[in-house]
GROMACS .gro file of C-alpha atoms in nm:
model
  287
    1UNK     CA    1   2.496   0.349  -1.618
    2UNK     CA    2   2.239   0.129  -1.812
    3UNK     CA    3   1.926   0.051  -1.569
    4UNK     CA    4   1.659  -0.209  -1.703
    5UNK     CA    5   1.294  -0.185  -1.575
    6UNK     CA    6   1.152  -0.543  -1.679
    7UNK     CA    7   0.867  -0.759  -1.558
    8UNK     CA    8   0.825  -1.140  -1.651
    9UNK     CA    9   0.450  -1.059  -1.711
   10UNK     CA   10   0.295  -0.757  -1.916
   11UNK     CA   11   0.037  -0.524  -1.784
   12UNK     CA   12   0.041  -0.586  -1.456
   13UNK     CA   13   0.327  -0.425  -1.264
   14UNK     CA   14   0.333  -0.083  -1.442
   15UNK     CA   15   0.669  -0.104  -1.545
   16UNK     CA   16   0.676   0.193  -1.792
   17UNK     CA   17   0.463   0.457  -1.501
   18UNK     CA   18   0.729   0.343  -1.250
   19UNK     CA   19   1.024   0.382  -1.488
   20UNK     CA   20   0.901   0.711  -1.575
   21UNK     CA   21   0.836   0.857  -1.246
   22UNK     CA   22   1.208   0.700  -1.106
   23UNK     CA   23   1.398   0.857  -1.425
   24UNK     CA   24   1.208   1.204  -1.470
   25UNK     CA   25   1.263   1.294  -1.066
   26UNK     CA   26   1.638   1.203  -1.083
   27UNK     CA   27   1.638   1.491  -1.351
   28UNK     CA   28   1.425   1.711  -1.172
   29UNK     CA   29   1.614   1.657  -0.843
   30UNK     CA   30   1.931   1.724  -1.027
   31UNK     CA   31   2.098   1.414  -0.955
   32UNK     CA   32   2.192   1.342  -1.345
   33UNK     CA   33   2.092   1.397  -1.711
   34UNK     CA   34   1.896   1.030  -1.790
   35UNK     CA   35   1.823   0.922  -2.108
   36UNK     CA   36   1.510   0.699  -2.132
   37UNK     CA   37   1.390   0.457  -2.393
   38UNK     CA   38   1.184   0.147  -2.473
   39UNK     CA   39   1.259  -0.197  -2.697
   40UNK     CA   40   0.919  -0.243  -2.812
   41UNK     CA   41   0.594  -0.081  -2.932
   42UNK     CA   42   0.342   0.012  -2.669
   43UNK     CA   43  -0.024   0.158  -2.682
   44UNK     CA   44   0.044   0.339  -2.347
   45UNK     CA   45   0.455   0.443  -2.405
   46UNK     CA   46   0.659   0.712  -2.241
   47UNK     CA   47   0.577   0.941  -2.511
   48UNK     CA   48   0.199   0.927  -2.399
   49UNK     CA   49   0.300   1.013  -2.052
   50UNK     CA   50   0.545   1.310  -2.093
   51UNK     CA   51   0.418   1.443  -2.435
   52UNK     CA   52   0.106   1.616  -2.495
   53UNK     CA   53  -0.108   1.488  -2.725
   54UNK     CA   54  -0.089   1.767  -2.940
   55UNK     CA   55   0.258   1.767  -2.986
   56UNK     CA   56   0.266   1.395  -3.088
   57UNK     CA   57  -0.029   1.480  -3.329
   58UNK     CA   58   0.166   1.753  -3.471
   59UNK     CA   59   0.471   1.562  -3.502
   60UNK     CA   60   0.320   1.260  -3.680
   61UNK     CA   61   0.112   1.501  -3.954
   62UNK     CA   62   0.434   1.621  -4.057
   63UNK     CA   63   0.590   1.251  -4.069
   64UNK     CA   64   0.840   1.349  -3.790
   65UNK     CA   65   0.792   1.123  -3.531
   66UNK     CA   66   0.921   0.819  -3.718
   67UNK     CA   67   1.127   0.950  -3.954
   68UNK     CA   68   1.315   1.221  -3.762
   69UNK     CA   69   1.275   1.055  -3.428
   70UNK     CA   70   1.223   0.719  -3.293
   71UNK     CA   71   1.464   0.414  -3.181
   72UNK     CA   72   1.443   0.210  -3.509
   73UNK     CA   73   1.514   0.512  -3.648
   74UNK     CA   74   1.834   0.586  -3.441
   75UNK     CA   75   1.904   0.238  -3.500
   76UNK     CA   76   1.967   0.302  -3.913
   77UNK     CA   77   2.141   0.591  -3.914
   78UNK     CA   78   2.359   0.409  -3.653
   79UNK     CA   79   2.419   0.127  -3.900
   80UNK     CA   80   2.448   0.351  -4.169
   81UNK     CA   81   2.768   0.465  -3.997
   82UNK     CA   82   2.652   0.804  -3.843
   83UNK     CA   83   2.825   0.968  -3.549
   84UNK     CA   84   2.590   0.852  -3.250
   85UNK     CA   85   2.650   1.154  -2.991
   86UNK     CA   86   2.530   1.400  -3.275
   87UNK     CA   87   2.274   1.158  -3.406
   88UNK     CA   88   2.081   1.156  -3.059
   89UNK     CA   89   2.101   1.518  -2.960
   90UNK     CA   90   1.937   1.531  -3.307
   91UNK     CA   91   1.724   1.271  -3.297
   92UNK     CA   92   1.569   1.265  -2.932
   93UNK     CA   93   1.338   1.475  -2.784
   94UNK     CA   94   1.484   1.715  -2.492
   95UNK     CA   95   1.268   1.719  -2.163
   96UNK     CA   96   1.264   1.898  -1.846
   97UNK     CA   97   1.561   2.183  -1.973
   98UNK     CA   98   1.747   1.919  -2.133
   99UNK     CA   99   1.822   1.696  -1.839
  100UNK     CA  100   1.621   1.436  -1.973
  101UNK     CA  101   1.634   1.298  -2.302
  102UNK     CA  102   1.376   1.048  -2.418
  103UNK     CA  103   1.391   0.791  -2.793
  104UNK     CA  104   1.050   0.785  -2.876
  105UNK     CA  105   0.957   0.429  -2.975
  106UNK     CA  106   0.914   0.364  -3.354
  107UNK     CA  107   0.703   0.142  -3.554
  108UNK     CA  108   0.885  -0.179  -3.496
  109UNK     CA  109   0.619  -0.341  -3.734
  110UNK     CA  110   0.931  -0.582  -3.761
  111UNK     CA  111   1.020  -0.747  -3.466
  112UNK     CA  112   1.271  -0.974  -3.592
  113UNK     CA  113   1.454  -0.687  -3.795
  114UNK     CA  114   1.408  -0.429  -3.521
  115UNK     CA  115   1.599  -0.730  -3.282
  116UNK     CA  116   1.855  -0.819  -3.549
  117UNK     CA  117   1.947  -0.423  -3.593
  118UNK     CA  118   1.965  -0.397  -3.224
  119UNK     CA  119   2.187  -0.673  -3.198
  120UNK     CA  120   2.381  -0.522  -3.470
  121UNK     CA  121   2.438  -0.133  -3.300
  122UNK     CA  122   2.383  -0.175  -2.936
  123UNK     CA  123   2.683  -0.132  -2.821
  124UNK     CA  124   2.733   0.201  -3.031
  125UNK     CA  125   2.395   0.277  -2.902
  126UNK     CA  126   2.489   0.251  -2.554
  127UNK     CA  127   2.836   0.414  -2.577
  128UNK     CA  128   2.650   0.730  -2.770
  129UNK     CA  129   2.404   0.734  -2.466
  130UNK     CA  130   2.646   0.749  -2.245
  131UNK     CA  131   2.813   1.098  -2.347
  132UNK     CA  132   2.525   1.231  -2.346
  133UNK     CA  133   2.355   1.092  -1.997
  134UNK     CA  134   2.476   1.002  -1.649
  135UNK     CA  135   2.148   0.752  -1.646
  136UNK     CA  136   2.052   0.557  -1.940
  137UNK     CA  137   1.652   0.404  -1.864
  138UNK     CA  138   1.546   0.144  -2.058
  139UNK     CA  139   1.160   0.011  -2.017
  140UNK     CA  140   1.241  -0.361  -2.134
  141UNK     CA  141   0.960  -0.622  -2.331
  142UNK     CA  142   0.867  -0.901  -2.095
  143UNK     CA  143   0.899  -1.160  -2.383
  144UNK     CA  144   1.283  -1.289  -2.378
  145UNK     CA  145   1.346  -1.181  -2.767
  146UNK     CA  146   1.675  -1.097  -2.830
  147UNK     CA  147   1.700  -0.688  -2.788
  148UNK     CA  148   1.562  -0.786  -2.429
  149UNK     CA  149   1.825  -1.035  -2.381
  150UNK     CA  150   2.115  -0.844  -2.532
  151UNK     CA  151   1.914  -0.524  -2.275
  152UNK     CA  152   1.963  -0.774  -1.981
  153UNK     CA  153   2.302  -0.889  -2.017
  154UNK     CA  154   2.425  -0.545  -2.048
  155UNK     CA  155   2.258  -0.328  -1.798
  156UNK     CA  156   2.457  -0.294  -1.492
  157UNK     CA  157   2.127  -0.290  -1.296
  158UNK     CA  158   1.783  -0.479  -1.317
  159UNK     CA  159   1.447  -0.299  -1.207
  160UNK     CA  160   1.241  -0.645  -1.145
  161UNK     CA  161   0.894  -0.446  -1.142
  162UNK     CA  162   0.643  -0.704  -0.913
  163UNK     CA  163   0.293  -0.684  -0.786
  164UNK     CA  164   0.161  -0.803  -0.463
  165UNK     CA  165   0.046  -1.125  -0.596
  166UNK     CA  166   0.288  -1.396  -0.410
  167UNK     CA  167   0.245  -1.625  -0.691
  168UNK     CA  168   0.374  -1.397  -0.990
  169UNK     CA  169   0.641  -1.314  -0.735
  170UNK     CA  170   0.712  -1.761  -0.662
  171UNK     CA  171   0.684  -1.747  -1.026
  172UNK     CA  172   0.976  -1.483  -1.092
  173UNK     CA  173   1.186  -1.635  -0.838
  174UNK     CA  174   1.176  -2.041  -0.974
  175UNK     CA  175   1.202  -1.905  -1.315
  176UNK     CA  176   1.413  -1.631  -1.315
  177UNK     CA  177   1.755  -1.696  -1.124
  178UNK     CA  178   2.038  -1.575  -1.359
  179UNK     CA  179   1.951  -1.241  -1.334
  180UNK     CA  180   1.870  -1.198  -0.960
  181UNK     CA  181   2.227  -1.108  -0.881
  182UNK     CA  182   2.214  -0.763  -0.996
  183UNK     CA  183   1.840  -0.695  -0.970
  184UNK     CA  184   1.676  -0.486  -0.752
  185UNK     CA  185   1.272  -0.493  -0.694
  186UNK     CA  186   1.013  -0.227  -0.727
  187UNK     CA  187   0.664  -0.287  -0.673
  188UNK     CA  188   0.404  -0.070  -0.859
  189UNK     CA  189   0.065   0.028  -0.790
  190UNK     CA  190   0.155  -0.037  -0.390
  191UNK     CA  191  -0.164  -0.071  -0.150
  192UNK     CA  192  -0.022  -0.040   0.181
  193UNK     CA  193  -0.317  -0.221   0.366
  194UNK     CA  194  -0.247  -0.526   0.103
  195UNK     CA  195  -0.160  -0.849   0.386
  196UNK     CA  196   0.156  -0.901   0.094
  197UNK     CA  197   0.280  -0.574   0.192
  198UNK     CA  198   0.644  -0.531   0.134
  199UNK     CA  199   0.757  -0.629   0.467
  200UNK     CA  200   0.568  -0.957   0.424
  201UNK     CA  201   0.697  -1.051   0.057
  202UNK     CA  202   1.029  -0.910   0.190
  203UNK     CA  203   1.011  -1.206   0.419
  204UNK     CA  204   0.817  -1.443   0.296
  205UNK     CA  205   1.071  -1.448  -0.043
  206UNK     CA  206   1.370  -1.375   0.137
  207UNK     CA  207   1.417  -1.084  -0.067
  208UNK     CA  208   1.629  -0.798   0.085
  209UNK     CA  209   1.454  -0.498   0.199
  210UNK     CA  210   1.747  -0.260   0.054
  211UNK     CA  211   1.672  -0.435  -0.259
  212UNK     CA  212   1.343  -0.355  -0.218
  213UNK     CA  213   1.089   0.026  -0.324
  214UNK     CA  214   0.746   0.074  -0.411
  215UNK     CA  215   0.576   0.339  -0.611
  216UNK     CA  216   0.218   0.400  -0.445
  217UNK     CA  217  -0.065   0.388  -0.641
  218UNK     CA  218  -0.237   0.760  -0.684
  219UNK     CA  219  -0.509   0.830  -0.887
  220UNK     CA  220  -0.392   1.170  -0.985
  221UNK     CA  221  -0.104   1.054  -1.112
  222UNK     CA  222  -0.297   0.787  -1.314
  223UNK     CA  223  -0.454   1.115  -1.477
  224UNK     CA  224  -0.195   1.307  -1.518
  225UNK     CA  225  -0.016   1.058  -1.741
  226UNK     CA  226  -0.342   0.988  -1.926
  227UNK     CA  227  -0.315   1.369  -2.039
  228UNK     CA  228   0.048   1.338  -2.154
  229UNK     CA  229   0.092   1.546  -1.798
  230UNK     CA  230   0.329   1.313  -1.619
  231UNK     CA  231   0.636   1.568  -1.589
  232UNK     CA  232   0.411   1.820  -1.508
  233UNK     CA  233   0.265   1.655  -1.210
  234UNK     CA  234   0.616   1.541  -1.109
  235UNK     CA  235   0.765   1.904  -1.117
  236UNK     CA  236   0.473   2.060  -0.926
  237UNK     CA  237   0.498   1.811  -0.677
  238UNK     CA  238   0.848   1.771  -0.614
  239UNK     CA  239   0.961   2.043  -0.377
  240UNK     CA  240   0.574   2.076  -0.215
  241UNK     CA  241   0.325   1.849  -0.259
  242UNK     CA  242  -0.037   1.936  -0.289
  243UNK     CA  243  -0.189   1.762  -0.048
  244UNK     CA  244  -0.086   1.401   0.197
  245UNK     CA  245  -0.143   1.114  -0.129
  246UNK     CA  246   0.088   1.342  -0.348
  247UNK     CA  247   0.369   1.394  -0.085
  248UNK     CA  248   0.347   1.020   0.017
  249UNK     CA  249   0.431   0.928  -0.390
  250UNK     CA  250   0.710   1.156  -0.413
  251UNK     CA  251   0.853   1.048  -0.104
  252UNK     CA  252   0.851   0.677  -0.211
  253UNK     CA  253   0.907   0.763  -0.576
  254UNK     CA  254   1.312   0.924  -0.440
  255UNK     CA  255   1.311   0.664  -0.199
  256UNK     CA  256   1.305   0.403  -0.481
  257UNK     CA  257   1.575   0.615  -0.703
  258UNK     CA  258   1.752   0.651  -0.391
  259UNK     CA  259   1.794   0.245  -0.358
  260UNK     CA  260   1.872   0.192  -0.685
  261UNK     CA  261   2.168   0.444  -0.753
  262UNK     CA  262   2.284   0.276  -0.373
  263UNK     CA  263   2.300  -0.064  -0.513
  264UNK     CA  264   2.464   0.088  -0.834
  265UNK     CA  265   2.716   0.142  -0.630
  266UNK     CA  266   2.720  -0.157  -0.443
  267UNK     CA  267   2.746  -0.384  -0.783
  268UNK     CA  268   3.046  -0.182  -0.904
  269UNK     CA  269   3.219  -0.200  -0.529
  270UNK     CA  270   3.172  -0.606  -0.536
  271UNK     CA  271   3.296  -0.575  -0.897
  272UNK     CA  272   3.593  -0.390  -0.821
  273UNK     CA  273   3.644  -0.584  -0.581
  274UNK     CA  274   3.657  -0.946  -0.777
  275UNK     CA  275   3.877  -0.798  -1.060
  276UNK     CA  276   4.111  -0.724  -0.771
  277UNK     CA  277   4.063  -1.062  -0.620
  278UNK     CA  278   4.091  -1.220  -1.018
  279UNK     CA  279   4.295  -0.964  -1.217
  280UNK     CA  280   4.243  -1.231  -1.522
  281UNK     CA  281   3.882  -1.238  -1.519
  282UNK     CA  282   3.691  -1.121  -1.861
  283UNK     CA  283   3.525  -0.775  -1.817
  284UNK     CA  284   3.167  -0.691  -1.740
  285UNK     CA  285   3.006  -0.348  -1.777
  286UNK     CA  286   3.097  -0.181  -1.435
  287UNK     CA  287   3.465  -0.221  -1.575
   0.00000   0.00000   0.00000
């Protein structure tokens, strides 16, 4: 299952921290192996929230992380005609036992070649994810170049990250329709005493509440990813939380993964359920 986090605007709606959190406690919990990646270069990537900095230090002295690892990488060797399962167990960096499996960005100093040899090996890329994940994460670049578009049109879900400003959110919704039908919304950096609190944007933008999570803003969360401590956090957390804030973000933070592998299900139901009603109709990805 391919699940896009995206945002129509950068920086604002944590889209990488909530991707992050929703992907690494689906492994934890032991609901599925995920596999998590990004499109684009990022000063604040998964890498710097899972990794410790000394082991991305270590790997770059001894030219490792992009030539050994990384999506442009993958990408290549892909191209090149390599076997993709074996490729990424080689090429990815196991996490949490080996139920997660994370493609450490690359360089991309290209954009336009990274895009064009995305376009080229995607769906190998995909396919070779698949046999090796139940949940395939991908943290998608705002701008509409093509890797996002190609990322779009082939997820089976969309994450639509928002904030609780109502005008980024009338912006998403005027500019935005085609992909509305299989999105679900997540809104980062929640503050519950915010008047647009979700029950008020959930109304206000007709937007259906079982479409609908947040991820709570908690500062020592915020630190733990600055340290490359994210998983860390997550796994101490998880089954006991250390105090009310902590419990409250884990509780939301299933909650969320809960809604989205619910309306998973829901798209490929409805799907089913049109191929029955139109046995001629061309294939989409729940097929």
């Amino acid at each position: 299952m391919k699940i896009s986090f995206w945002s129509h605007v950068r920086g604002v709606t944590g889209v990488t921290t909530n991707m992050a959190c929703v992907s690494a406690l689906m492994s934890i919990g032991g609901i599925g192996k995920t596999a998590v990646l990004e499109n684009h270069y990022s000063t604040n990537s998964i890498g710097d929230m899972v990794l410790f900095p000394e082991k991305i230090e270590y790997l770059r002295e001894h030219g490792e992380y992009y030539s050994r690892y990384g999506i442009e990488y993958i990408l290549k060797r892909l191209y090149s005609g390599e076997s993709g399962e074996k490729l990424l167990r080689h090429a990815s960096i196991p996490l949490l036992f080996s139920s997660m499996y994370y493609l450490p960005q690359g360089r991309i100093v290209n954009k336009e070649v990274f895009n064009y040899e995305f376009h080229l090996v995607q769906k190998k890329l995909f396919q070779s994810l698949e046999k090796i994940s139940d949940y395939i994460f991908i943290d998608t670049e705002a701008n509409q170049n093509l890797s996002s578009k190609i990322i779009l049109s082939e997820s089976d879900l969309i994450v639509v990250n928002l904030s609780q400003d109502p005008g980024r959110i009338q912006e998403f919704l005027k500019q935005y329709t085609s992909i509305q039908e299989k999105a679900v919304y997540l809104i980062g950096s929640y503050q519950p005493e915010s008047y647009w609190n979700i029950g008020r944007i959930c109304k206000e933008f007709n937007i259906p509440r079982e479409r609908t999570g947040i991820i709570p803003f908690n500062l020592e969360l915020a630190d733990a990813m600055s340290k490359g401590h994210l998983l860390q956090f997550l796994n101490r957390n998880y089954y006991k939380a250390s105090d009310f804030e902590n419990e409250y973000l884990i509780r939301y933070i299933k909650k969320a993964g809960r809604m989205i592998r619910k309306n998973l299900i829901r798209l490929r139901r409805e799907e089913m359920a049109v191929r029955e009603e139109f046995p001629g109709i061309p294939c989409t990805p729940f097929c």
